[in-house]
Amino acid sequence: AESEEKYRLVVENADEIIGVTIDGILQFVNRKALALFGYTENELVGTPAIDHVHPDDRLPLLRHWKKIGFGKGKNRPFVMRFIGKDGNVIWTENSIVPIQWQGKIAAINIATDITERKRIEDALRESEEKYRLVVENADELISVSVDGVLQLVNRKMTLVSSYTEGELIGKPAVEFI
């Protein structure tokens, strides 16, 4: 009674997304999940959890469940996307573990919202790709060395020097001056 109330307060107020399913049907979601996904409790509880998973992540999720042999194997955190009520994509890192819920075997999914981290990673990757294309296609000779050792050369550098990228990278820059 008192311990159950403490447990409920911890789960309800956790900064993680927490959901409980029995046979794939949502039985419980905490406040964080409701706020992030934009649903009311009545709109989520009783619905198939898979309906809220991004379509591209549904099959990988099912494969993950099969691979860990739910309740039989080691659970490894995995990344997947959920779709909120307004269609927004929510990236999460998830851990699913078996529990007893109302006398039945259930799954508790504890997830961390990593949407902002994914947005930053994607922006960085895009920026790096643009930088790489500029460097690769520049009409100037470009090389980057660290402690005097070549780490990067562009296409123009290989054309002018008559060396391949593999012959230049890792060599002292002074050898080619």
JSON list of C-alpha atoms in Angstrom, two decimals, residues 27-152:
[
{"chain": "A", "resi": 27, "resn": "GLN", "atom": "CA", "xyz": [-2.01, -0.47, -19.95]},
{"chain": "A", "resi": 28, "resn": "PHE", "atom": "CA", "xyz": [-0.27, 2.55, -18.45]},
{"chain": "A", "resi": 29, "resn": "VAL", "atom": "CA", "xyz": [1.68, 5.63, -19.57]},
{"chain": "A", "resi": 30, "resn": "ASN", "atom": "CA", "xyz": [3.22, 8.22, -17.28]},
{"chain": "A", "resi": 31, "resn": "ARG", "atom": "CA", "xyz": [2.82, 12.01, -17.42]},
{"chain": "A", "resi": 32, "resn": "LYS", "atom": "CA", "xyz": [6.06, 12.46, -19.40]},
{"chain": "A", "resi": 33, "resn": "ALA", "atom": "CA", "xyz": [4.74, 10.18, -22.18]},
{"chain": "A", "resi": 34, "resn": "LEU", "atom": "CA", "xyz": [1.40, 11.98, -22.27]},
{"chain": "A", "resi": 35, "resn": "ALA", "atom": "CA", "xyz": [3.04, 15.41, -22.41]},
{"chain": "A", "resi": 36, "resn": "LEU", "atom": "CA", "xyz": [5.57, 14.40, -25.08]},
{"chain": "A", "resi": 37, "resn": "PHE", "atom": "CA", "xyz": [3.15, 12.52, -27.33]},
{"chain": "A", "resi": 38, "resn": "GLY", "atom": "CA", "xyz": [0.28, 15.00, -26.89]},
{"chain": "A", "resi": 39, "resn": "TYR", "atom": "CA", "xyz": [-2.37, 12.43, -25.97]},
{"chain": "A", "resi": 40, "resn": "THR", "atom": "CA", "xyz": [-4.64, 12.10, -22.99]},
{"chain": "A", "resi": 41, "resn": "GLU", "atom": "CA", "xyz": [-4.46, 8.95, -20.90]},
{"chain": "A", "resi": 42, "resn": "ASN", "atom": "CA", "xyz": [-7.83, 7.82, -22.29]},
{"chain": "A", "resi": 43, "resn": "GLU", "atom": "CA", "xyz": [-6.56, 8.24, -25.87]},
{"chain": "A", "resi": 44, "resn": "LEU", "atom": "CA", "xyz": [-3.48, 6.04, -25.28]},
{"chain": "A", "resi": 45, "resn": "VAL", "atom": "CA", "xyz": [-4.40, 3.37, -22.75]},
{"chain": "A", "resi": 46, "resn": "GLY", "atom": "CA", "xyz": [-6.05, 0.41, -24.47]},
{"chain": "A", "resi": 47, "resn": "THR", "atom": "CA", "xyz": [-4.41, 1.05, -27.85]},
{"chain": "A", "resi": 48, "resn": "PRO", "atom": "CA", "xyz": [-1.76, -1.15, -29.50]},
{"chain": "A", "resi": 49, "resn": "ALA", "atom": "CA", "xyz": [1.66, 0.30, -28.61]},
{"chain": "A", "resi": 50, "resn": "ILE", "atom": "CA", "xyz": [2.96, -0.50, -32.10]},
{"chain": "A", "resi": 51, "resn": "ASP", "atom": "CA", "xyz": [0.43, 1.99, -33.55]},
{"chain": "A", "resi": 52, "resn": "HIS", "atom": "CA", "xyz": [2.47, 4.80, -31.98]},
{"chain": "A", "resi": 53, "resn": "VAL", "atom": "CA", "xyz": [5.82, 3.56, -33.31]},
{"chain": "A", "resi": 54, "resn": "HIS", "atom": "CA", "xyz": [7.15, 5.16, -36.50]},
{"chain": "A", "resi": 55, "resn": "PRO", "atom": "CA", "xyz": [6.26, 2.85, -39.43]},
{"chain": "A", "resi": 56, "resn": "ASP", "atom": "CA", "xyz": [9.93, 2.45, -40.41]},
{"chain": "A", "resi": 57, "resn": "ASP", "atom": "CA", "xyz": [10.78, 1.24, -36.88]},
{"chain": "A", "resi": 58, "resn": "ARG", "atom": "CA", "xyz": [7.98, -1.29, -36.39]},
{"chain": "A", "resi": 59, "resn": "LEU", "atom": "CA", "xyz": [9.69, -4.27, -38.02]},
{"chain": "A", "resi": 60, "resn": "PRO", "atom": "CA", "xyz": [13.07, -3.53, -36.37]},
{"chain": "A", "resi": 61, "resn": "LEU", "atom": "CA", "xyz": [11.26, -3.31, -33.01]},
{"chain": "A", "resi": 62, "resn": "LEU", "atom": "CA", "xyz": [9.60, -6.68, -33.54]},
{"chain": "A", "resi": 63, "resn": "ARG", "atom": "CA", "xyz": [12.97, -8.17, -34.57]},
{"chain": "A", "resi": 64, "resn": "HIS", "atom": "CA", "xyz": [14.55, -6.71, -31.44]},
{"chain": "A", "resi": 65, "resn": "TRP", "atom": "CA", "xyz": [11.89, -8.32, -29.27]},
{"chain": "A", "resi": 66, "resn": "LYS", "atom": "CA", "xyz": [12.41, -11.67, -30.98]},
{"chain": "A", "resi": 67, "resn": "LYS", "atom": "CA", "xyz": [16.21, -11.41, -30.68]},
{"chain": "A", "resi": 68, "resn": "ILE", "atom": "CA", "xyz": [16.21, -10.67, -26.96]},
{"chain": "A", "resi": 69, "resn": "GLY", "atom": "CA", "xyz": [13.58, -13.39, -26.43]},
{"chain": "A", "resi": 70, "resn": "PHE", "atom": "CA", "xyz": [11.52, -11.10, -24.27]},
{"chain": "A", "resi": 71, "resn": "GLY", "atom": "CA", "xyz": [12.15, -12.03, -20.67]},
{"chain": "A", "resi": 72, "resn": "LYS", "atom": "CA", "xyz": [14.71, -14.69, -21.59]},
{"chain": "A", "resi": 73, "resn": "GLY", "atom": "CA", "xyz": [17.70, -12.76, -22.86]},
{"chain": "A", "resi": 74, "resn": "LYS", "atom": "CA", "xyz": [19.74, -9.71, -22.03]},
{"chain": "A", "resi": 75, "resn": "ASN", "atom": "CA", "xyz": [17.93, -6.51, -22.91]},
{"chain": "A", "resi": 76, "resn": "ARG", "atom": "CA", "xyz": [20.07, -4.00, -24.76]},
{"chain": "A", "resi": 77, "resn": "PRO", "atom": "CA", "xyz": [18.95, -0.39, -25.15]},
{"chain": "A", "resi": 78, "resn": "PHE", "atom": "CA", "xyz": [17.83, 0.46, -28.68]},
{"chain": "A", "resi": 79, "resn": "VAL", "atom": "CA", "xyz": [16.86, 3.60, -30.55]},
{"chain": "A", "resi": 80, "resn": "MET", "atom": "CA", "xyz": [13.51, 4.03, -32.27]},
{"chain": "A", "resi": 81, "resn": "ARG", "atom": "CA", "xyz": [10.99, 6.70, -33.18]},
{"chain": "A", "resi": 82, "resn": "PHE", "atom": "CA", "xyz": [7.49, 7.28, -31.93]},
{"chain": "A", "resi": 83, "resn": "ILE", "atom": "CA", "xyz": [4.87, 9.41, -33.65]},
{"chain": "A", "resi": 84, "resn": "GLY", "atom": "CA", "xyz": [3.03, 11.96, -31.51]},
{"chain": "A", "resi": 85, "resn": "LYS", "atom": "CA", "xyz": [-0.62, 12.86, -31.87]},
{"chain": "A", "resi": 86, "resn": "ASP", "atom": "CA", "xyz": [0.23, 15.84, -34.08]},
{"chain": "A", "resi": 87, "resn": "GLY", "atom": "CA", "xyz": [2.49, 13.68, -36.30]},
{"chain": "A", "resi": 88, "resn": "ASN", "atom": "CA", "xyz": [5.75, 14.88, -34.75]},
{"chain": "A", "resi": 89, "resn": "VAL", "atom": "CA", "xyz": [8.59, 12.37, -34.63]},
{"chain": "A", "resi": 90, "resn": "ILE", "atom": "CA", "xyz": [10.03, 11.62, -31.20]},
{"chain": "A", "resi": 91, "resn": "TRP", "atom": "CA", "xyz": [13.39, 9.83, -31.15]},
{"chain": "A", "resi": 92, "resn": "THR", "atom": "CA", "xyz": [13.90, 7.64, -28.09]},
{"chain": "A", "resi": 93, "resn": "GLU", "atom": "CA", "xyz": [16.45, 5.33, -26.56]},
{"chain": "A", "resi": 94, "resn": "ASN", "atom": "CA", "xyz": [14.51, 2.43, -25.06]},
{"chain": "A", "resi": 95, "resn": "SER", "atom": "CA", "xyz": [14.91, -0.37, -22.61]},
{"chain": "A", "resi": 96, "resn": "ILE", "atom": "CA", "xyz": [12.16, -2.97, -22.32]},
{"chain": "A", "resi": 97, "resn": "VAL", "atom": "CA", "xyz": [11.97, -5.33, -19.36]},
{"chain": "A", "resi": 98, "resn": "PRO", "atom": "CA", "xyz": [9.38, -7.87, -18.20]},
{"chain": "A", "resi": 99, "resn": "ILE", "atom": "CA", "xyz": [7.32, -7.13, -15.08]},
{"chain": "A", "resi": 100, "resn": "GLN", "atom": "CA", "xyz": [4.23, -8.43, -13.34]},
{"chain": "A", "resi": 101, "resn": "TRP", "atom": "CA", "xyz": [1.26, -6.11, -13.91]},
{"chain": "A", "resi": 102, "resn": "GLN", "atom": "CA", "xyz": [-2.17, -6.90, -12.56]},
{"chain": "A", "resi": 103, "resn": "GLY", "atom": "CA", "xyz": [-1.16, -10.56, -12.21]},
{"chain": "A", "resi": 104, "resn": "LYS", "atom": "CA", "xyz": [0.03, -10.89, -15.82]},
{"chain": "A", "resi": 105, "resn": "ILE", "atom": "CA", "xyz": [3.40, -10.79, -17.55]},
{"chain": "A", "resi": 106, "resn": "ALA", "atom": "CA", "xyz": [3.80, -7.32, -18.97]},
{"chain": "A", "resi": 107, "resn": "ALA", "atom": "CA", "xyz": [6.50, -5.23, -20.61]},
{"chain": "A", "resi": 108, "resn": "ILE", "atom": "CA", "xyz": [7.67, -1.93, -19.21]},
{"chain": "A", "resi": 109, "resn": "ASN", "atom": "CA", "xyz": [9.31, 0.38, -21.72]},
{"chain": "A", "resi": 110, "resn": "ILE", "atom": "CA", "xyz": [11.53, 3.03, -20.20]},
{"chain": "A", "resi": 111, "resn": "ALA", "atom": "CA", "xyz": [12.60, 5.54, -22.82]},
{"chain": "A", "resi": 112, "resn": "THR", "atom": "CA", "xyz": [14.69, 8.68, -22.96]},
{"chain": "A", "resi": 113, "resn": "ASP", "atom": "CA", "xyz": [13.74, 11.44, -25.40]},
{"chain": "A", "resi": 114, "resn": "ILE", "atom": "CA", "xyz": [16.79, 11.93, -27.64]},
{"chain": "A", "resi": 115, "resn": "THR", "atom": "CA", "xyz": [15.05, 14.01, -30.31]},
{"chain": "A", "resi": 116, "resn": "GLU", "atom": "CA", "xyz": [17.22, 17.09, -29.74]},
{"chain": "A", "resi": 117, "resn": "ARG", "atom": "CA", "xyz": [20.40, 15.00, -29.70]},
{"chain": "A", "resi": 118, "resn": "LYS", "atom": "CA", "xyz": [19.40, 13.40, -33.04]},
{"chain": "A", "resi": 119, "resn": "ARG", "atom": "CA", "xyz": [18.61, 16.82, -34.52]},
{"chain": "A", "resi": 120, "resn": "ILE", "atom": "CA", "xyz": [22.06, 18.10, -33.50]},
{"chain": "A", "resi": 121, "resn": "GLU", "atom": "CA", "xyz": [23.78, 14.94, -34.81]},
{"chain": "A", "resi": 122, "resn": "ASP", "atom": "CA", "xyz": [21.95, 15.25, -38.14]},
{"chain": "A", "resi": 123, "resn": "ALA", "atom": "CA", "xyz": [22.84, 18.95, -38.44]},
{"chain": "A", "resi": 124, "resn": "LEU", "atom": "CA", "xyz": [26.48, 18.18, -37.66]},
{"chain": "A", "resi": 125, "resn": "ARG", "atom": "CA", "xyz": [26.55, 15.33, -40.18]},
{"chain": "A", "resi": 126, "resn": "GLU", "atom": "CA", "xyz": [25.01, 17.61, -42.82]},
{"chain": "A", "resi": 127, "resn": "SER", "atom": "CA", "xyz": [27.53, 20.35, -42.04]},
{"chain": "A", "resi": 128, "resn": "GLU", "atom": "CA", "xyz": [30.42, 17.88, -42.22]},
{"chain": "A", "resi": 129, "resn": "GLU", "atom": "CA", "xyz": [29.16, 16.59, -45.58]},
{"chain": "A", "resi": 130, "resn": "LYS", "atom": "CA", "xyz": [28.94, 20.12, -46.99]},
{"chain": "A", "resi": 131, "resn": "TYR", "atom": "CA", "xyz": [32.45, 20.88, -45.72]},
{"chain": "A", "resi": 132, "resn": "ARG", "atom": "CA", "xyz": [33.78, 17.65, -47.22]},
{"chain": "A", "resi": 133, "resn": "LEU", "atom": "CA", "xyz": [32.21, 18.45, -50.61]},
{"chain": "A", "resi": 134, "resn": "VAL", "atom": "CA", "xyz": [33.67, 21.98, -50.58]},
{"chain": "A", "resi": 135, "resn": "VAL", "atom": "CA", "xyz": [37.14, 20.69, -49.71]},
{"chain": "A", "resi": 136, "resn": "GLU", "atom": "CA", "xyz": [36.99, 17.77, -52.15]},
{"chain": "A", "resi": 137, "resn": "ASN", "atom": "CA", "xyz": [35.86, 19.89, -55.08]},
{"chain": "A", "resi": 138, "resn": "ALA", "atom": "CA", "xyz": [37.91, 23.02, -54.40]},
{"chain": "A", "resi": 139, "resn": "ASP", "atom": "CA", "xyz": [40.14, 24.22, -57.22]},
{"chain": "A", "resi": 140, "resn": "GLU", "atom": "CA", "xyz": [42.88, 24.96, -54.66]},
{"chain": "A", "resi": 141, "resn": "LEU", "atom": "CA", "xyz": [45.33, 22.56, -53.09]},
{"chain": "A", "resi": 142, "resn": "ILE", "atom": "CA", "xyz": [44.04, 21.68, -49.65]},
{"chain": "A", "resi": 143, "resn": "SER", "atom": "CA", "xyz": [45.70, 19.52, -47.04]},
{"chain": "A", "resi": 144, "resn": "VAL", "atom": "CA", "xyz": [45.35, 19.21, -43.31]},
{"chain": "A", "resi": 145, "resn": "SER", "atom": "CA", "xyz": [48.18, 18.00, -41.14]},
{"chain": "A", "resi": 146, "resn": "VAL", "atom": "CA", "xyz": [48.38, 17.33, -37.43]},
{"chain": "A", "resi": 147, "resn": "ASP", "atom": "CA", "xyz": [51.83, 17.48, -35.86]},
{"chain": "A", "resi": 148, "resn": "GLY", "atom": "CA", "xyz": [53.26, 17.65, -39.36]},
{"chain": "A", "resi": 149, "resn": "VAL", "atom": "CA", "xyz": [51.55, 14.45, -40.58]},
{"chain": "A", "resi": 150, "resn": "LEU", "atom": "CA", "xyz": [49.02, 14.66, -43.41]},
{"chain": "A", "resi": 151, "resn": "GLN", "atom": "CA", "xyz": [45.50, 13.74, -42.29]},
{"chain": "A", "resi": 152, "resn": "LEU", "atom": "CA", "xyz": [43.44, 15.00, -45.23]}
]
